């Protein structure tokens, strides 16, 4: 028995539901989890070893083998690729003396790819031992690795100094930039910390709070757009020994980073929103699920929670309200996009693999440990504070009919001013393009993959255009003819990810392929369709790009894209969107690749296949045709 | 006694106890909805998506949703049957299924569904993935080539402490169902036989017991899958 491991499991009362924390602590201790640790955990947590391995192997940032004294995770989002990722990658491999996916012989460096880390406005970026390094170049990589070899602490190597705002806070000390380009209601310095908790909240009964939020028509900002007031009312109605408020800060949708900026600059606003939600719904357990990529914010966020406790805003009689007991714990994720899906997030919070649950029951009925659970996005909760502060009528003065208030957009890609823009709902794509200084735009990716299901009904009613038929509140490649469309729940809903591609970009080979790889990597894999179809479709796309495609292949892709809609959750249901929406909006690109004159291609060209070998040995094959 | 409810599948009246899933309710009423991952007595998970139905024009899985009074379920439609056939084809091309040499042939639900949906040439290209075989347990062989990741073994094969013999490993397209190395070494004959029986395909084979019943005389050799439900 290893005492250190026992101490860790005891720290979490040998509770298998805290397996993620146990594994995090073991990683902090020694960098990875080995078979002996697993054997011991199995005994102490009364699980089979296979069950523990099943959890470890699910999460990107857990490992059964050493990941190097310095583990370097280089983001592979499309924006990183367009900003020189390849050169950075090569420089890393050269100076670290190893290739991606492995650890150098001296055990110093481990190099790994990773999905979008929420730094799309400052790519290429990497996470080194939990700290974020942005705007990497080959030169910077060499300096960095040299410094690491010399034994300088990772925290001293940030080449540009700390980023603005709270990034310079003593508990963050990160070089990450906020890049707030435009603020309105949320990104507004005219915010007095916890004022609503101290003043306005007490003036309303919980039901009144729900009513105000309902009147404001606030809808979920995490992607699905479910009316927040209704969710709260519903959650309150379900009986349970406990009730749970979860703030979803998993922000994994490629191209989004707004929650990161909110948590850096306005964490009080977010926590305040959680307390308000708890008060309204009579919840006693608060959890904030923070994606691993934002671990560098953890100490800072915990400090603020500590301050809130000291000031009586959390804990017993929270915010000075009698019999209102509520506290918040931050759960660190471990690298899995799917954990942003609310039921997967709950599974993960329970120490398991982040596999979405079948619905119904919905989390409001049976969520965390089967208690009624309300999951809300960071931005939703922050908006609720402003609504309670200024009233529903005030809030309705912003936005358009079915989409009130503002939306934080994470703008990145080919534009001069990537960053966060808080805009009123109803802003058109054209306005966004002007705002961020983009030129020669070829396409815009509005909304990465994200929440679905509930918003669907409204969307179905829209019918009409071909585009809408396919629409899910997610991944949509928008062509020029749609630039006058407006960001709103009924027209172009979005979780806020806007990635711009100018005319230099190869949409199929680079962009669509990159997105498909993302889904292939991030699917939980439990649905037969979502586990298998994206790679089968990617292969077909590769065939088309390679010049072997025929018209039928395009139709096949569309019909397979329909089949994947039977998957359990939004990830699978939208995993074909990059291909489907690019066929619908950029069909020319596909037509340009397929062989127009033939209906059949056997995908195998004997002459071409033996060419390389022939060249090498310097001879020519003779092909007999019959 | 729970209450009896009524709803419709493809226009046909279904009468069942409240709380029964649509798959169960259909079965009692002689309507077959194809399943692979569903297993009587185990918590449904909706992994294979074979039982996909439509309610209010939305896709759902019949194994996870309880029937509700007045519900109108669409199941035996051209669209849904084509999706089901597509899923069977997808499972064939993404594994390595060579029926003639498989001990489970004739008792295999995947094979039986392929017959039922008259699969000829799959619409997808074969992937021919590289997969391994774990024969480390003295009692069973776990052949990953044939595994369709239905979770049935994970859900039903446990020891007296409730620990699982089988578990997932990795995620996405790399997902696998693996046998716990240590527990696999100490597996009883009864459990090994049960694991093989509960596996819908030939991924779990009970060692040293091959071909007791010859191919040709097996469950689905004479009559199609679902036949025992449909009158
Ligand atoms: C694959 C997938 C990923 C998701 N990722 C996130 C996420 O990172 N953050 C988030 O708030 N919601 C995410 N969602 C949506 C959540 O399931 C859920 O709808 C949301 O957190 C509810 O909060 P809201 O009503 O405030 O938007 C995701 C959904 C899916 C299907
Ligand atoms: S759709 Fe994909 S990610 Fe969602 S549950 Fe199914 S396999 Fe997992």
PDB file of C-alpha atoms in Angstrom, chain B residues 70-183:
ATOM      1  CA  UNK B  70     -51.958   8.534 -26.098  1.00  0.00           C
ATOM      2  CA  UNK B  71     -48.459   8.487 -27.584  1.00  0.00           C
ATOM      3  CA  UNK B  72     -48.223   7.865 -31.315  1.00  0.00           C
ATOM      4  CA  UNK B  73     -45.094   5.993 -32.209  1.00  0.00           C
ATOM      5  CA  UNK B  74     -43.773   5.538 -35.712  1.00  0.00           C
ATOM      6  CA  UNK B  75     -41.591   2.462 -36.045  1.00  0.00           C
ATOM      7  CA  UNK B  76     -42.052   0.316 -39.100  1.00  0.00           C
ATOM      8  CA  UNK B  77     -41.545   3.054 -41.705  1.00  0.00           C
ATOM      9  CA  UNK B  78     -39.363   3.103 -44.748  1.00  0.00           C
ATOM     10  CA  UNK B  79     -37.198   5.858 -43.295  1.00  0.00           C
ATOM     11  CA  UNK B  80     -36.615   4.138 -39.952  1.00  0.00           C
ATOM     12  CA  UNK B  81     -36.043   0.724 -41.463  1.00  0.00           C
ATOM     13  CA  UNK B  82     -33.469   2.194 -43.775  1.00  0.00           C
ATOM     14  CA  UNK B  83     -31.690   3.792 -40.837  1.00  0.00           C
ATOM     15  CA  UNK B  84     -31.741   0.463 -38.992  1.00  0.00           C
ATOM     16  CA  UNK B  85     -30.382  -1.351 -41.995  1.00  0.00           C
ATOM     17  CA  UNK B  86     -27.761   1.388 -42.269  1.00  0.00           C
ATOM     18  CA  UNK B  87     -26.724   0.858 -38.657  1.00  0.00           C
ATOM     19  CA  UNK B  88     -26.340  -2.884 -39.223  1.00  0.00           C
ATOM     20  CA  UNK B  89     -24.210  -2.158 -42.281  1.00  0.00           C
ATOM     21  CA  UNK B  90     -22.182   0.365 -40.334  1.00  0.00           C
ATOM     22  CA  UNK B  91     -21.467  -2.187 -37.617  1.00  0.00           C
ATOM     23  CA  UNK B  92     -20.415  -4.709 -40.227  1.00  0.00           C
ATOM     24  CA  UNK B  93     -17.989  -2.424 -42.039  1.00  0.00           C
ATOM     25  CA  UNK B  94     -16.424  -0.974 -38.899  1.00  0.00           C
ATOM     26  CA  UNK B  95     -15.641  -4.381 -37.422  1.00  0.00           C
ATOM     27  CA  UNK B  96     -14.281  -7.562 -38.907  1.00  0.00           C
ATOM     28  CA  UNK B  97     -17.199  -9.940 -39.102  1.00  0.00           C
ATOM     29  CA  UNK B  98     -16.569 -13.212 -40.902  1.00  0.00           C
ATOM     30  CA  UNK B  99     -19.694 -15.187 -40.177  1.00  0.00           C
ATOM     31  CA  UNK B 100     -18.656 -18.553 -41.682  1.00  0.00           C
ATOM     32  CA  UNK B 101     -15.814 -18.933 -39.196  1.00  0.00           C
ATOM     33  CA  UNK B 102     -17.603 -17.543 -36.168  1.00  0.00           C
ATOM     34  CA  UNK B 103     -18.727 -19.759 -33.336  1.00  0.00           C
ATOM     35  CA  UNK B 104     -21.754 -17.513 -32.798  1.00  0.00           C
ATOM     36  CA  UNK B 105     -23.041 -17.838 -36.369  1.00  0.00           C
ATOM     37  CA  UNK B 106     -26.744 -18.636 -36.284  1.00  0.00           C
ATOM     38  CA  UNK B 107     -27.048 -17.339 -32.743  1.00  0.00           C
ATOM     39  CA  UNK B 108     -25.711 -13.912 -33.598  1.00  0.00           C
ATOM     40  CA  UNK B 109     -28.162 -11.048 -33.390  1.00  0.00           C
ATOM     41  CA  UNK B 110     -26.162  -8.814 -35.715  1.00  0.00           C
ATOM     42  CA  UNK B 111     -26.105 -11.494 -38.374  1.00  0.00           C
ATOM     43  CA  UNK B 112     -29.794 -12.175 -37.817  1.00  0.00           C
ATOM     44  CA  UNK B 113     -30.616  -8.484 -38.198  1.00  0.00           C
ATOM     45  CA  UNK B 114     -28.604  -8.338 -41.381  1.00  0.00           C
ATOM     46  CA  UNK B 115     -30.781 -11.140 -42.724  1.00  0.00           C
ATOM     47  CA  UNK B 116     -33.929  -9.512 -41.479  1.00  0.00           C
ATOM     48  CA  UNK B 117     -33.072  -6.238 -43.185  1.00  0.00           C
ATOM     49  CA  UNK B 118     -31.782  -8.067 -46.232  1.00  0.00           C
ATOM     50  CA  UNK B 119     -28.381  -6.519 -46.178  1.00  0.00           C
ATOM     51  CA  UNK B 120     -26.543  -7.276 -49.376  1.00  0.00           C
ATOM     52  CA  UNK B 121     -23.583  -4.991 -50.063  1.00  0.00           C
ATOM     53  CA  UNK B 122     -23.187  -2.374 -47.324  1.00  0.00           C
ATOM     54  CA  UNK B 123     -23.543   1.240 -48.465  1.00  0.00           C
ATOM     55  CA  UNK B 124     -20.320   2.119 -46.627  1.00  0.00           C
ATOM     56  CA  UNK B 125     -16.842   1.049 -47.653  1.00  0.00           C
ATOM     57  CA  UNK B 126     -15.266  -1.603 -45.445  1.00  0.00           C
ATOM     58  CA  UNK B 127     -12.855  -0.168 -42.923  1.00  0.00           C
ATOM     59  CA  UNK B 128     -10.997  -3.395 -42.046  1.00  0.00           C
ATOM     60  CA  UNK B 129      -9.761  -2.005 -38.730  1.00  0.00           C
ATOM     61  CA  UNK B 130      -6.825  -3.575 -36.929  1.00  0.00           C
ATOM     62  CA  UNK B 131      -8.233  -5.136 -33.791  1.00  0.00           C
ATOM     63  CA  UNK B 132      -6.878  -7.570 -31.272  1.00  0.00           C
ATOM     64  CA  UNK B 133      -8.004 -10.684 -29.477  1.00  0.00           C
ATOM     65  CA  UNK B 134      -7.597 -11.058 -25.722  1.00  0.00           C
ATOM     66  CA  UNK B 135      -7.290 -14.711 -24.786  1.00  0.00           C
ATOM     67  CA  UNK B 136      -5.608 -14.120 -21.431  1.00  0.00           C
ATOM     68  CA  UNK B 137      -8.533 -15.368 -19.401  1.00  0.00           C
ATOM     69  CA  UNK B 138      -8.559 -19.150 -18.975  1.00  0.00           C
ATOM     70  CA  UNK B 139     -12.307 -19.102 -19.498  1.00  0.00           C
ATOM     71  CA  UNK B 140     -13.111 -16.745 -22.324  1.00  0.00           C
ATOM     72  CA  UNK B 141     -11.811 -15.174 -25.490  1.00  0.00           C
ATOM     73  CA  UNK B 142     -12.611 -11.501 -26.015  1.00  0.00           C
ATOM     74  CA  UNK B 143     -12.419 -10.870 -29.744  1.00  0.00           C
ATOM     75  CA  UNK B 144     -12.414  -7.154 -30.492  1.00  0.00           C
ATOM     76  CA  UNK B 145     -12.937  -7.749 -34.200  1.00  0.00           C
ATOM     77  CA  UNK B 146     -16.511  -8.718 -33.516  1.00  0.00           C
ATOM     78  CA  UNK B 147     -17.339  -6.398 -30.641  1.00  0.00           C
ATOM     79  CA  UNK B 148     -20.161  -3.948 -31.324  1.00  0.00           C
ATOM     80  CA  UNK B 149     -19.700  -2.133 -27.984  1.00  0.00           C
ATOM     81  CA  UNK B 150     -23.251  -2.718 -26.842  1.00  0.00           C
ATOM     82  CA  UNK B 151     -22.328  -2.757 -23.132  1.00  0.00           C
ATOM     83  CA  UNK B 152     -24.384  -5.886 -22.459  1.00  0.00           C
ATOM     84  CA  UNK B 153     -21.467  -7.704 -20.833  1.00  0.00           C
ATOM     85  CA  UNK B 154     -20.533  -4.565 -18.926  1.00  0.00           C
ATOM     86  CA  UNK B 155     -24.005  -4.309 -17.492  1.00  0.00           C
ATOM     87  CA  UNK B 156     -24.687  -7.937 -16.673  1.00  0.00           C
ATOM     88  CA  UNK B 157     -21.428  -9.659 -15.753  1.00  0.00           C
ATOM     89  CA  UNK B 158     -20.457  -8.623 -12.233  1.00  0.00           C
ATOM     90  CA  UNK B 159     -18.954 -10.186  -9.144  1.00  0.00           C
ATOM     91  CA  UNK B 160     -20.630 -10.443  -5.762  1.00  0.00           C
ATOM     92  CA  UNK B 161     -19.349  -6.980  -4.793  1.00  0.00           C
ATOM     93  CA  UNK B 162     -20.965  -5.495  -7.861  1.00  0.00           C
ATOM     94  CA  UNK B 163     -17.648  -4.894  -9.610  1.00  0.00           C
ATOM     95  CA  UNK B 164     -17.668  -5.115 -13.403  1.00  0.00           C
ATOM     96  CA  UNK B 165     -15.666  -7.716 -15.304  1.00  0.00           C
ATOM     97  CA  UNK B 166     -15.957  -5.705 -18.476  1.00  0.00           C
ATOM     98  CA  UNK B 167     -15.459  -1.985 -18.989  1.00  0.00           C
ATOM     99  CA  UNK B 168     -14.977   0.571 -21.670  1.00  0.00           C
ATOM    100  CA  UNK B 169     -11.555   1.786 -22.655  1.00  0.00           C
ATOM    101  CA  UNK B 170     -10.744   5.008 -24.537  1.00  0.00           C
ATOM    102  CA  UNK B 171     -13.439   6.944 -26.341  1.00  0.00           C
ATOM    103  CA  UNK B 172     -14.756   7.898 -29.771  1.00  0.00           C
ATOM    104  CA  UNK B 173     -13.610   5.759 -32.654  1.00  0.00           C
ATOM    105  CA  UNK B 174     -10.994   4.130 -30.399  1.00  0.00           C
ATOM    106  CA  UNK B 175     -13.590   2.885 -27.939  1.00  0.00           C
ATOM    107  CA  UNK B 176     -13.227  -0.740 -26.847  1.00  0.00           C
ATOM    108  CA  UNK B 177     -14.850  -3.065 -24.338  1.00  0.00           C
ATOM    109  CA  UNK B 178     -12.132  -4.837 -22.379  1.00  0.00           C
ATOM    110  CA  UNK B 179     -12.021  -7.548 -19.783  1.00  0.00           C
ATOM    111  CA  UNK B 180     -10.527  -6.747 -16.399  1.00  0.00           C
ATOM    112  CA  UNK B 181      -7.246  -8.599 -16.479  1.00  0.00           C
ATOM    113  CA  UNK B 182      -7.268  -9.864 -12.915  1.00  0.00           C
ATOM    114  CA  UNK B 183     -10.955 -10.631 -12.676  1.00  0.00           C
TER     115      UNK B 183
END
